[in-house]
Amino acid sequence: MIQRAIPIARYWWSYRYFVRSAIRNDLRARYARSKLGLLWALVQPLAMVLIYTLILSHLLSAKLPETSTVYAYPIYLMSGMLGWTLFSEALMRGLGIFVEQGELIKKVAFPRALLPVIAFGSATINGAALLSMMLAVFLFLGHWPDIHYLWLPGLIALALWLGLSIGLLFGLMNVFFRDIHQAVPVVLQFLFWLTPIVYALSMLPPEYHGYFAWNPVAKLTAAFQDVILYQRNPAEWHLVLLGSIAMVFTILSAGLYLRVKHELADHL
Amino acid sequence: MSVLINVENLGKAFRTYPSASQRIRSWLGLRTKGVQDVWVLRHLNFQVFAGEAVGLVGENGAGKSTLLKMIAGTLAPTEGKVELLGDVRAILELGMGFNGEFTGRENARHGLSMMGLSAEEAEALLPEVEAFAEVGDYFDRPLRTYSSGMQMRVTFAVATARRPQVLIVDEALAVGDAYFQHKSFEKIREMQQAGTTLLIVSHDRGAIQRICDRVILLENGQISREGDPEVIMDYYNAMLANKGNQKHSVQSEQLEDGRVATTSGTGEATIQRVSLYSAETGEPIEIATVGQALELRVDLHIHEAIDQLVVGYVIKDRLRQDVFGTNTHHLDQVLDNLEPGQTLDYRFRFDCNLGEGSYSFSVAAHADDTHVRHNYHWKDLACTFEVVNANKKRFLGVAWVPPTLAIEHSTTTTGEAP
């Protein structure tokens, strides 16, 4: 086992410049020929936050418990959005990666396992950019960071891992059943509204609270809200649960990949 | 010689499932029914040795590209295995996953990284890539502004920037202008001389014969023949000429000098004898001098009634490249409605305006102006002869094209006007 693993690892390691170059190209390709470049990554979630804040903040701010700042609602919204955006973007990256990179997979022999690494790398950089811009907005609103922000790198990695592992599984299936790529965004839209991001769980009648326990993404966004807005530790067992789910999807994706890899290029 | 590529019982099937549910069952490891494998290639066994150049020929759909992709590693075999002992570079198609928004330089840099090079190695190779591609200022412009020929130049320059142990080329030589085709061909030869093993798919007979030591003919997903490029290419051409004709047969026969002559045809008319004579003396000859008047005699026998008969020949050089060919259609002497039992004696007269060397005649009897349809009989190496230069000044090449020369002297005056 180890005897086989070492040359494979060395082979992958020889492609480290490729990974770097691919991540750089990926980021540049997203905003090629646009003047504002990476700023656009922030515009969409911020626009959404602005809309909800303007429409809903006066109705809802009074109902957000345990908060001291007057900007509690926009910060609540933005921290939830940060977790959601990282998760859903990573999921969509994983979903599209095989079909988008189809030409490359068909034409060039390189370690395929590096594709998710590249996706994770570019999603991390995007996520970090999004986070730093949101932090700038928080500072502007007078909401200062504290020690609990140290959770953020770990939470970001967890959100990306969870999204990517789920995305990869459906991405592999999508090579064979292209409907999946159309269906997933619809499901995500439902999931977004089933997750307390725009509203708080405390605003809903208590009898519905039980259903939200079944939504793991709600645990993810809650962790972001805990750390950023409430400035407290997230529930550890939630993080363990999310990590376990991500692990299960990673194993399922790897298992499905091994089963379909000999057919993959034929269907791209 | 050491083996660089070892192909063992290799097969590729495209698997079709009767329904989505059957495919999902296969993912879950459950029993499936109605799964059909369409085999594109099967039971392939061959080896390629270090420094060898192997050509791969076959009709469209014979599985050439699939085989190359499996060796290059972009397609996974369904059964059997490909073993590679060395680094492989493949020029399979245009592009290498290049991005049209990025400049040629950026794409080249990324393309080099895709070969597993480090940043420093890639940076060091870039000037060479730029120089070889010869796209000028375009190298720093987005790839989407390139013509397909320019994209090909960059692709080829990147793929050959560092000499690999095995180079796989799939028809890539057919893209681009004549200048770059020639240049890339030279580059491939250079690599070959430096020890690179080549695996080439091409429909260009000349290219195959100039480069390859061995040719593998693929037919219906299997290796049907393998061996000397001339022999296999003759056989392949004969096979192509008579596609879809049931009566048709192809034979290869070993001549006394060890060469292999291919004959084929449906047999309504057969070429009995092909011989070369001096047109002046009428004596049979094997050695002709440059410019000598010659006569090629072709004796034919008619076995079955045929509507139309065209007889043609091609003079080929030592490498079996066509030097000159014509037939009775082009000479306006097509014969119609021939009866069984007739014997015909064709005499073609011409001046031997050929350079020194060894030549052969391929002779064919067929119904139309080309031998592709209704080939009655076709004989490669039907007659061979030698050309020597006995009474002309020394010259180069396969053709005797003597010029007359005029040189004009004139003096350009410079300085002040008178």
XYZ file of C-alpha atoms in Angstrom:
686
model
C 0.000 0.000 0.000
C 2.625 2.486 1.105
C 4.938 1.315 -1.644
C 2.256 2.246 -4.187
C 1.277 5.460 -2.467
C 4.731 7.054 -2.466
C 5.237 7.220 -6.253
C 1.659 8.444 -6.692
C 2.203 11.153 -4.115
C 5.478 12.123 -5.790
C 3.690 12.224 -9.166
C 1.013 14.526 -7.749
C 3.625 16.665 -6.038
C 5.350 17.218 -9.384
C 2.150 18.928 -10.517
C 2.167 21.563 -7.764
C 2.941 24.374 -10.209
C 0.032 23.210 -12.361
C -2.296 23.498 -9.357
C -1.036 26.993 -8.611
C -1.304 28.026 -12.235
C -4.787 26.517 -12.588
C -6.069 28.299 -9.467
C -4.681 31.592 -10.723
C -6.213 31.033 -14.165
C -9.510 30.018 -12.604
C -9.734 33.235 -10.602
C -8.688 35.338 -13.565
C -11.004 33.550 -15.999
C -14.003 34.280 -13.793
C -13.456 37.994 -14.087
C -11.613 38.182 -17.399
C -12.348 41.350 -19.321
C -14.136 42.916 -16.338
C -12.629 46.029 -14.830
C -13.717 45.525 -11.224
C -12.683 41.863 -11.189
C -12.945 40.207 -7.818
C -15.127 43.003 -6.397
C -18.032 41.485 -8.271
C -17.802 38.442 -6.014
C -18.950 40.731 -3.216
C -21.518 42.744 -5.111
C -24.095 39.978 -5.402
C -24.329 38.969 -1.728
C -24.063 42.608 -0.660
C -26.884 43.642 -2.972
C -29.004 40.910 -1.460
C -28.090 42.035 2.064
C -28.918 45.619 1.138
C -32.321 44.673 -0.237
C -33.308 42.589 2.769
C -31.948 45.149 5.191
C -33.888 47.969 3.596
C -37.087 45.967 3.409
C -36.953 43.897 6.543
C -34.664 45.480 9.132
C -37.341 47.769 10.631
C -39.764 44.881 10.888
C -37.302 42.419 12.330
C -34.539 44.166 14.266
C -36.537 44.410 17.449
C -37.078 40.665 17.416
C -33.398 39.669 17.240
C -32.624 38.639 20.804
C -29.289 38.780 22.639
C -27.846 41.593 20.525
C -26.636 45.031 21.452
C -25.840 46.755 18.142
C -28.424 48.660 16.152
C -27.111 46.985 13.033
C -27.874 43.542 14.433
C -30.076 42.509 11.529
C -27.702 43.386 8.630
C -24.848 41.707 10.506
C -27.006 38.665 11.229
C -27.944 38.560 7.557
C -24.392 38.987 6.332
C -22.861 36.364 8.597
C -25.509 33.858 7.539
C -25.016 34.831 3.907
C -21.260 34.350 4.236
C -21.716 30.750 5.396
C -24.385 30.086 2.792
C -22.435 31.660 -0.094
C -19.281 29.705 0.708
C -21.261 26.456 0.946
C -23.394 26.937 -2.160
C -20.542 28.242 -4.331
C -18.316 25.332 -3.402
C -21.223 22.991 -4.156
C -21.781 24.537 -7.574
C -18.047 24.356 -8.318
C -17.986 20.669 -7.494
C -21.131 20.105 -9.509
C -19.745 21.688 -12.660
C -16.108 20.732 -12.464
C -16.128 17.554 -14.562
C -18.271 18.888 -17.374
C -16.523 22.282 -17.434
C -13.098 20.680 -17.499
C -14.265 18.041 -20.002
C -11.968 19.257 -22.770
C -8.976 19.144 -20.482
C -9.893 15.685 -19.169
C -10.255 14.361 -22.714
C -7.108 15.957 -24.107
C -4.465 15.987 -21.423
C -3.234 13.272 -19.110
C -2.761 14.726 -15.635
C -3.752 13.532 -12.140
C -7.538 13.901 -12.087
C -7.551 14.040 -8.296
C -6.069 17.529 -8.579
C -9.310 18.938 -10.035
C -11.078 19.100 -6.642
C -7.866 20.469 -5.125
C -7.909 23.271 -7.686
C -11.617 23.926 -7.053
C -10.997 23.996 -3.301
C -8.034 26.316 -3.742
C -9.834 28.867 -5.874
C -12.962 28.687 -3.669
C -10.773 29.347 -0.620
C -9.249 32.441 -2.183
C -12.689 33.655 -3.270
C -14.018 32.942 0.224
C -11.138 34.794 1.874
C -11.749 37.785 -0.387
C -15.449 37.713 0.444
C -14.705 37.463 4.163
C -12.239 40.354 4.189
C -14.634 42.587 2.292
C -17.474 41.690 4.657
C -15.231 42.368 7.654
C -14.560 45.794 6.176
C -18.317 46.378 6.026
C -18.697 45.209 9.654
C -16.008 47.639 10.761
C -17.801 50.375 8.873
C -20.964 49.529 10.819
C -18.979 49.746 14.051
C -19.020 46.029 14.778
C -15.510 45.153 15.959
C -14.036 41.666 15.791
C -13.173 39.762 18.957
C -11.422 36.516 19.910
C -14.244 34.361 18.517
C -13.268 35.405 14.986
C -10.450 32.863 15.301
C -13.135 30.285 14.482
C -13.609 31.782 11.037
C -10.782 30.083 9.072
C -11.968 26.704 10.358
C -15.619 27.504 9.622
C -14.762 28.653 6.101
C -12.820 25.459 5.442
C -15.732 23.423 6.800
C -18.300 25.267 4.635
C -16.167 24.765 1.529
C -15.458 21.122 2.290
C -19.133 20.352 2.925
C -20.226 22.123 -0.260
C -17.500 20.644 -2.419
C -17.965 17.065 -1.197
C -21.701 17.172 -1.938
C -21.081 18.978 -5.218
C -18.512 16.415 -6.390
C -20.894 13.503 -5.837
C -23.618 15.168 -7.892
C -21.000 16.468 -10.337
C -19.966 12.898 -11.118
C -23.589 11.862 -11.584
C -24.118 14.937 -13.733
C -21.643 13.614 -16.306
C -24.117 10.814 -17.008
C -27.395 12.588 -16.181
C -27.124 16.226 -17.186
C -30.488 17.091 -15.610
C -28.780 17.177 -12.260
C -26.992 20.414 -13.099
C -30.383 22.022 -13.731
C -32.066 20.498 -10.693
C -29.497 21.333 -8.032
C -29.927 25.149 -8.152
C -33.681 24.679 -7.686
C -33.096 22.494 -4.644
C -30.582 25.030 -3.318
C -33.145 27.789 -3.606
C -35.583 25.860 -1.437
C -32.792 25.056 0.984
C -31.869 28.726 1.240
C -35.343 29.634 2.464
C -35.477 26.625 4.761
C -32.335 27.919 6.442
C -32.573 30.760 8.976
C -30.538 33.342 7.090
C -32.995 36.069 6.191
C -35.134 35.354 9.258
C -34.231 34.088 12.723
C -35.509 30.843 14.118
C -36.840 32.714 17.149
C -39.304 34.542 14.895
C -41.048 31.316 13.995
C -43.645 29.512 16.118
C -41.840 27.022 18.390
C -43.674 23.999 16.955
C -41.729 24.352 13.689
C -38.309 24.529 15.309
C -37.972 20.738 15.334
C -37.908 20.573 11.515
C -34.859 22.816 11.351
C -32.858 20.309 13.348
C -32.879 18.196 10.172
C -31.226 20.885 8.078
C -27.437 20.639 8.450
C -26.883 23.876 6.530
C -28.820 25.678 9.262
C -26.170 24.457 11.701
C -23.468 25.851 9.439
C -25.027 29.296 9.083
C -25.808 29.331 12.816
C -22.115 28.803 13.506
C -21.244 31.844 11.391
C -23.933 33.888 13.144
C -22.680 32.744 16.554
C -19.112 33.739 15.841
C -19.666 37.008 13.990
C -22.804 38.510 15.484
C -23.242 36.926 18.930
C -19.472 36.619 19.442
C -19.693 33.265 21.152
C -18.425 29.751 20.460
C -20.436 27.684 18.006
C -21.897 24.373 19.217
C -18.999 21.913 18.911
C -21.148 18.886 18.199
C -22.742 20.736 15.272
C -19.303 21.187 13.769
C -18.451 17.536 14.365
C -21.719 16.547 12.701
C -21.058 18.800 9.682
C -17.511 17.438 9.406
C -18.871 13.886 9.504
C -21.402 14.643 6.767
C -18.636 16.170 4.650
C -16.503 13.083 5.292
C -19.339 10.738 4.238
C -19.875 12.683 0.991
C -16.123 12.736 0.350
C -15.999 8.942 0.678
C -19.119 8.520 -1.482
C -17.655 10.806 -4.159
C -14.336 8.952 -4.147
C -16.155 5.613 -4.299
C -18.322 6.700 -7.212
C -15.283 8.163 -8.966
C -13.435 4.865 -8.744
C -16.482 3.098 -10.149
C -17.026 5.421 -13.117
C -13.521 6.665 -13.892
C -13.048 4.278 -16.831
C -16.238 5.639 -18.412
C -15.923 9.277 -17.419
C -14.010 10.567 -20.454
C -16.356 8.686 -22.806
C -19.294 10.798 -21.644
C -17.677 14.222 -21.651
C 16.374 -2.709 -27.095
C 14.188 -1.950 -24.170
C 10.425 -1.928 -24.349
C 8.906 1.531 -23.784
C 5.256 0.809 -24.477
C 3.759 -2.540 -23.673
C 0.180 -3.134 -24.753
C -1.343 -6.317 -23.435
C -4.753 -7.694 -24.363
C -5.975 -4.114 -24.566
C -9.658 -3.475 -25.175
C -12.001 -0.515 -25.051
C -15.750 -0.824 -24.948
C -18.337 1.881 -24.765
C -20.931 0.624 -22.354
C -24.592 1.373 -22.878
C -27.271 0.909 -20.261
C -30.889 0.268 -21.200
C -32.076 2.777 -18.606
C -30.858 5.245 -16.023
C -31.863 2.895 -13.227
C -29.569 0.178 -14.574
C -26.656 2.602 -14.582
C -27.384 3.616 -11.010
C -27.594 -0.064 -10.036
C -24.101 -0.527 -11.460
C -22.827 2.336 -9.277
C -24.254 0.662 -6.231
C -22.625 -2.614 -7.198
C -25.972 -4.304 -7.816
C -26.644 -6.794 -10.582
C -27.560 -5.158 -13.876
C -29.255 -6.492 -16.965
C -29.330 -5.388 -20.584
C -25.927 -3.753 -20.397
C -24.258 -3.769 -23.783
C -20.611 -3.308 -24.518
C -19.744 -1.909 -27.911
C -16.138 -2.877 -28.449
C -14.108 -0.315 -30.327
C -10.844 -2.150 -29.827
C -10.178 -5.584 -28.492
C -7.359 -8.069 -27.888
C -4.562 -5.751 -28.901
C -1.035 -6.899 -28.163
C 2.079 -5.084 -29.245
C 5.236 -3.512 -27.974
C 7.107 -0.397 -28.968
C 10.827 -0.302 -28.342
C 12.997 2.616 -27.329
C 13.844 4.861 -30.267
C 11.389 3.198 -32.611
C 8.942 5.114 -34.811
C 5.650 3.328 -35.268
C 2.883 4.416 -37.608
C -0.724 3.594 -37.002
C -3.009 3.386 -40.016
C -6.574 2.328 -40.580
C -9.845 3.655 -41.827
C -11.953 6.145 -39.905
C -13.499 4.313 -37.006
C -10.852 1.607 -36.939
C -9.944 2.728 -33.425
C -6.664 4.579 -34.013
C -7.492 7.639 -31.951
C -9.002 5.556 -29.173
C -5.809 3.523 -29.009
C -3.630 6.639 -28.901
C -5.769 8.158 -26.163
C -5.450 5.025 -24.065
C -1.683 5.060 -24.483
C -1.591 8.780 -23.696
C -3.688 8.137 -20.611
C -6.739 10.276 -21.345
C -9.020 7.272 -21.925
C -9.141 4.332 -19.545
C -8.986 0.795 -20.981
C -11.979 -1.467 -20.411
C -9.788 -4.551 -20.301
C -6.106 -5.342 -20.557
C -3.402 -2.823 -19.886
C -0.975 -0.287 -21.269
C 2.398 -0.111 -19.590
C 4.572 2.929 -20.145
C 8.179 3.164 -19.145
C 8.977 6.775 -19.786
C 7.306 10.139 -19.972
C 4.766 10.556 -22.710
C 3.675 13.669 -24.524
C 0.652 13.524 -26.749
C -0.466 15.917 -29.465
C -3.922 14.534 -29.878
C -6.044 17.486 -30.769
C -5.840 21.234 -30.905
C -5.902 23.195 -27.724
C -4.707 21.224 -24.692
C -7.492 22.877 -22.727
C -6.291 26.383 -23.538
C -8.394 29.377 -22.520
C -9.297 31.860 -25.240
C -9.308 34.802 -22.841
C -5.650 34.386 -21.961
C -2.683 35.328 -24.103
C -0.577 32.817 -25.971
C 2.166 33.299 -23.390
C -0.153 32.671 -20.440
C -1.632 29.623 -22.103
C 1.811 28.332 -22.989
C 2.943 28.784 -19.389
C -0.114 26.918 -18.145
C 0.330 24.232 -20.811
C 3.888 23.660 -19.612
C 2.692 23.389 -16.017
C 0.245 20.740 -17.205
C 3.229 18.603 -18.157
C 4.325 18.619 -14.557
C 7.037 21.253 -14.937
C 8.005 23.620 -12.159
C 7.590 27.386 -12.433
C 11.311 27.876 -13.141
C 11.419 25.129 -15.781
C 8.334 26.539 -17.503
C 9.731 30.074 -17.428
C 13.028 28.856 -18.900
C 11.270 27.117 -21.787
C 8.941 29.991 -22.703
C 11.396 31.866 -24.978
C 11.919 28.683 -27.011
C 8.175 28.149 -27.284
C 7.687 31.713 -28.424
C 10.473 31.435 -30.981
C 9.218 28.135 -32.367
C 5.559 29.180 -32.577
C 6.452 32.259 -34.659
C 3.195 34.071 -34.019
C 4.961 37.397 -33.447
C 3.106 40.022 -31.409
C 0.140 37.715 -31.122
C 1.982 35.773 -28.448
C 0.891 38.448 -25.963
C -2.670 38.730 -27.246
C -5.680 36.663 -26.188
C -5.871 33.266 -27.821
C -9.417 33.942 -29.050
C -7.960 36.373 -31.595
C -5.804 33.615 -33.122
C -6.505 31.741 -36.327
C -6.691 27.960 -35.980
C -3.289 27.699 -37.639
C -1.777 30.030 -35.044
C -3.362 28.050 -32.215
C -1.866 24.934 -33.716
C 1.570 26.557 -33.742
C 1.377 27.407 -30.057
C -0.025 23.985 -29.163
C 2.709 22.208 -31.065
C 5.439 24.458 -29.672
C 4.273 23.809 -26.114
C 3.866 20.072 -26.568
C 7.353 19.709 -28.021
C 9.089 22.265 -25.797
C 10.780 19.509 -23.863
C 11.767 16.296 -25.580
C 9.705 13.448 -24.146
C 10.693 9.785 -24.255
C 7.524 8.999 -26.158
C 5.776 11.419 -28.501
C 2.280 10.611 -29.716
C 1.013 12.558 -32.713
C -2.522 12.212 -34.033
C -2.932 13.844 -37.448
C -1.537 17.023 -35.976
C 0.733 17.432 -38.973
C -2.264 17.986 -41.207
C -3.093 21.304 -39.518
C -1.500 24.633 -40.258
C 0.126 26.026 -43.336
C 2.714 24.212 -45.437
C 5.579 26.096 -43.835
C 4.653 25.104 -40.309
C 3.781 21.564 -41.331
C 7.264 21.246 -42.695
C 8.767 22.813 -39.608
C 6.863 20.592 -37.195
C 7.750 17.555 -39.273
C 11.416 18.503 -38.990
C 11.041 18.962 -35.248
C 9.543 15.503 -34.919
C 12.412 14.017 -36.915
C 14.911 15.855 -34.738
C 13.341 14.388 -31.635
C 13.366 10.977 -33.212
C 17.072 11.282 -33.978
C 17.694 12.361 -30.405
C 16.108 9.117 -29.260
C 12.423 9.875 -28.828
C 10.068 7.036 -29.565
C 7.279 8.043 -31.924
C 3.752 6.832 -32.335
C 2.037 8.505 -35.252
C -1.395 8.393 -36.827
C -1.449 9.887 -40.284
C -3.142 9.441 -43.610
C -0.109 10.915 -45.293
C 1.668 7.966 -46.815
C 4.787 9.986 -47.534
C 5.099 11.110 -43.914
C 4.568 7.581 -42.596
C 7.163 6.108 -44.912
C 9.741 8.770 -44.264
C 9.499 8.542 -40.485
C 8.299 5.126 -39.458
C 10.264 1.936 -38.923
C 7.119 -0.100 -38.573
C 3.438 0.302 -39.327
C 0.484 -1.230 -37.539
C -2.728 -1.565 -39.526
C -5.916 -1.477 -37.501
C -9.022 -2.995 -38.977
C -12.326 -3.189 -37.089
C -10.647 -2.653 -33.755
C -7.971 -5.264 -34.211
C -4.434 -5.369 -35.506
C -4.832 -6.859 -38.955
C -1.243 -6.433 -40.104
C 2.006 -5.171 -38.765
C 5.406 -4.737 -40.366
C 7.472 -2.876 -42.914
C 5.909 0.524 -43.781
C 6.048 0.014 -47.561
C 4.433 -3.386 -47.416
C 1.702 -2.388 -45.008
C 0.932 0.857 -46.843
C 0.642 -1.013 -50.158
C -1.668 -3.508 -48.552
C -3.695 -0.775 -46.889
C -4.110 1.163 -50.146
C -5.200 -1.996 -51.931
C -7.644 -2.706 -49.138
C -9.100 0.808 -49.392
C -9.355 0.565 -53.166
C -11.675 -2.386 -52.987
C -13.889 -1.660 -50.060
C -17.268 -3.287 -50.118
C -16.467 -5.664 -52.952
C -17.155 -9.265 -51.974
C -15.315 -10.907 -54.827
C -12.283 -8.883 -54.142
C -9.135 -10.345 -52.659
C -5.796 -8.966 -51.529
C -2.604 -11.006 -51.585
C 0.921 -10.223 -50.616
C 3.680 -12.176 -52.249
C 7.359 -12.227 -51.403
C 9.597 -11.470 -54.371
C 13.016 -13.002 -54.968
C 14.782 -9.896 -53.696
C 12.875 -10.099 -50.422
C 10.438 -7.303 -51.189
C 6.757 -7.912 -50.815
C 4.419 -7.188 -53.724
C 0.729 -6.680 -53.136
C -1.838 -7.719 -55.700
C -5.553 -7.325 -55.461
C -8.680 -7.247 -57.548
C -11.904 -8.930 -58.532
C -10.333 -10.851 -61.403
C -12.592 -10.109 -64.429
C -9.407 -9.022 -66.168
C -5.916 -10.002 -65.053
C -2.523 -8.500 -65.714
C -0.477 -11.357 -67.184
C 2.847 -9.748 -67.782
C 4.443 -6.352 -67.228
C 7.794 -5.693 -68.810
C 10.029 -2.823 -69.843
C 11.767 -2.463 -73.190
C 14.025 -0.045 -74.963
C 11.779 1.776 -77.430
C 14.584 1.990 -79.987
C 15.919 -1.549 -80.041
C 12.878 -3.384 -78.669
C 15.089 -5.307 -76.243
C 13.932 -5.941 -72.666
C 15.901 -3.846 -70.155
C 16.390 -3.608 -66.424
C 18.720 -0.641 -66.433
C 17.742 2.542 -68.241
C 19.757 5.696 -68.777
C 18.439 9.174 -68.056
C 16.392 10.399 -71.028
C 16.256 7.008 -72.800
C 13.102 6.201 -74.824
C 11.292 3.335 -73.095
C 8.272 1.156 -73.701
C 6.172 -0.426 -70.959
C 4.232 -3.468 -72.137
C 1.222 -4.688 -70.193
C -0.452 -7.938 -71.273
C -3.995 -8.447 -70.095
C -6.363 -11.344 -70.271
C -10.150 -10.918 -70.117
C -11.912 -13.638 -68.098
C -15.430 -12.249 -67.913
C -17.431 -9.811 -70.027
C -16.747 -6.242 -68.876
C -18.339 -2.959 -69.959
C -15.350 -0.730 -69.665
C -11.626 -1.151 -69.214
C -9.065 1.401 -68.084
C -5.412 0.438 -67.704
C -3.033 2.608 -65.751
C 0.393 2.646 -64.178
C 2.340 4.591 -61.593
C 6.097 4.928 -61.514
C 7.257 4.829 -57.914
C 10.601 5.626 -56.422
C 12.596 3.576 -53.934
C 10.414 4.835 -51.063
C 7.318 3.963 -53.086
C 6.308 7.550 -53.428
C 4.472 8.318 -56.631
C 6.695 9.882 -59.279
C 4.339 9.807 -62.239
C 1.078 8.071 -63.012
C -1.467 8.045 -65.794
C -4.054 5.739 -67.341
C -5.917 5.106 -70.594
C -8.834 7.239 -69.403
C -6.585 10.270 -69.348
C -5.046 9.123 -72.640
C -8.570 8.883 -74.149
C -8.282 5.197 -74.994
C -10.890 3.525 -72.811
C -12.047 0.171 -74.240
C -15.725 -0.832 -74.056
C -17.626 -4.149 -74.079
C -14.859 -6.702 -73.886
C -15.603 -10.427 -74.251
C -14.119 -13.297 -72.240
C -11.053 -14.895 -73.809
C -9.657 -11.719 -75.321
C -6.022 -10.814 -74.784
C -4.829 -7.239 -74.904
C -1.333 -5.885 -75.250
C -0.822 -2.288 -74.090
C 2.349 -0.438 -75.024
C 3.085 2.828 -73.241
C 5.985 4.806 -74.707
C 7.762 7.528 -72.802
C 11.143 9.124 -72.243
C 12.874 8.133 -69.042
C 13.158 11.642 -67.610
C 14.013 10.332 -64.173
C 16.914 10.846 -61.799
C 19.296 8.103 -60.772
C 17.845 5.411 -58.548
C 15.623 2.426 -58.386
C 11.998 2.594 -59.565
C 9.031 0.314 -59.866
C 5.747 0.173 -61.748
C 2.416 -0.400 -60.087
C -0.076 -1.444 -62.762
C -3.830 -1.602 -62.503
C -6.827 -2.579 -64.641
C -10.120 -1.084 -63.576
C -13.430 0.271 -64.856
C -13.324 3.986 -64.014
C -10.801 6.767 -64.206
C -9.507 5.932 -60.750
C -8.838 2.486 -59.334
C -11.079 3.070 -56.347
C -14.125 1.471 -57.956
C -14.284 -1.782 -59.889
C -10.730 -2.790 -59.526
C -10.214 -5.861 -61.730
C -6.573 -6.326 -60.971
C -3.922 -4.233 -59.323
C -0.309 -5.171 -59.031
C 2.294 -3.329 -56.971
C 5.972 -3.836 -57.862
C 4.834 -5.316 -61.179
C 8.184 -4.475 -62.742
C 11.291 -2.790 -61.371
C 14.150 -1.021 -63.066
C 17.227 1.013 -62.341
C 18.035 4.437 -63.787
C 21.674 5.414 -64.245
C 23.118 8.678 -65.468
C 25.298 7.717 -68.413
C 25.437 10.785 -70.623
C 24.054 13.770 -68.717
C 25.725 16.227 -66.353
C 25.322 15.446 -62.688
C 21.957 16.486 -61.189
C 19.880 15.937 -58.078
C 16.440 14.469 -57.502
C 14.048 12.022 -59.077
C 13.116 14.108 -62.130
C 15.196 15.088 -65.179
C 14.131 18.692 -65.824
C 17.050 20.285 -67.636
C 16.941 24.063 -67.815
C 18.449 26.481 -70.307
C 20.205 29.354 -68.681
C 20.473 33.018 -69.469
C 22.343 35.481 -67.292
C 21.909 39.173 -67.834
C 24.610 41.536 -66.725
C 23.777 45.094 -65.880
C 25.581 47.728 -63.888
C 23.767 50.015 -61.507
C 25.141 53.529 -61.565
C 25.396 55.331 -58.278
C 26.319 58.831 -57.277
C 25.607 62.058 -59.138
C 23.773 62.157 -62.425
C 25.953 62.937 -65.451
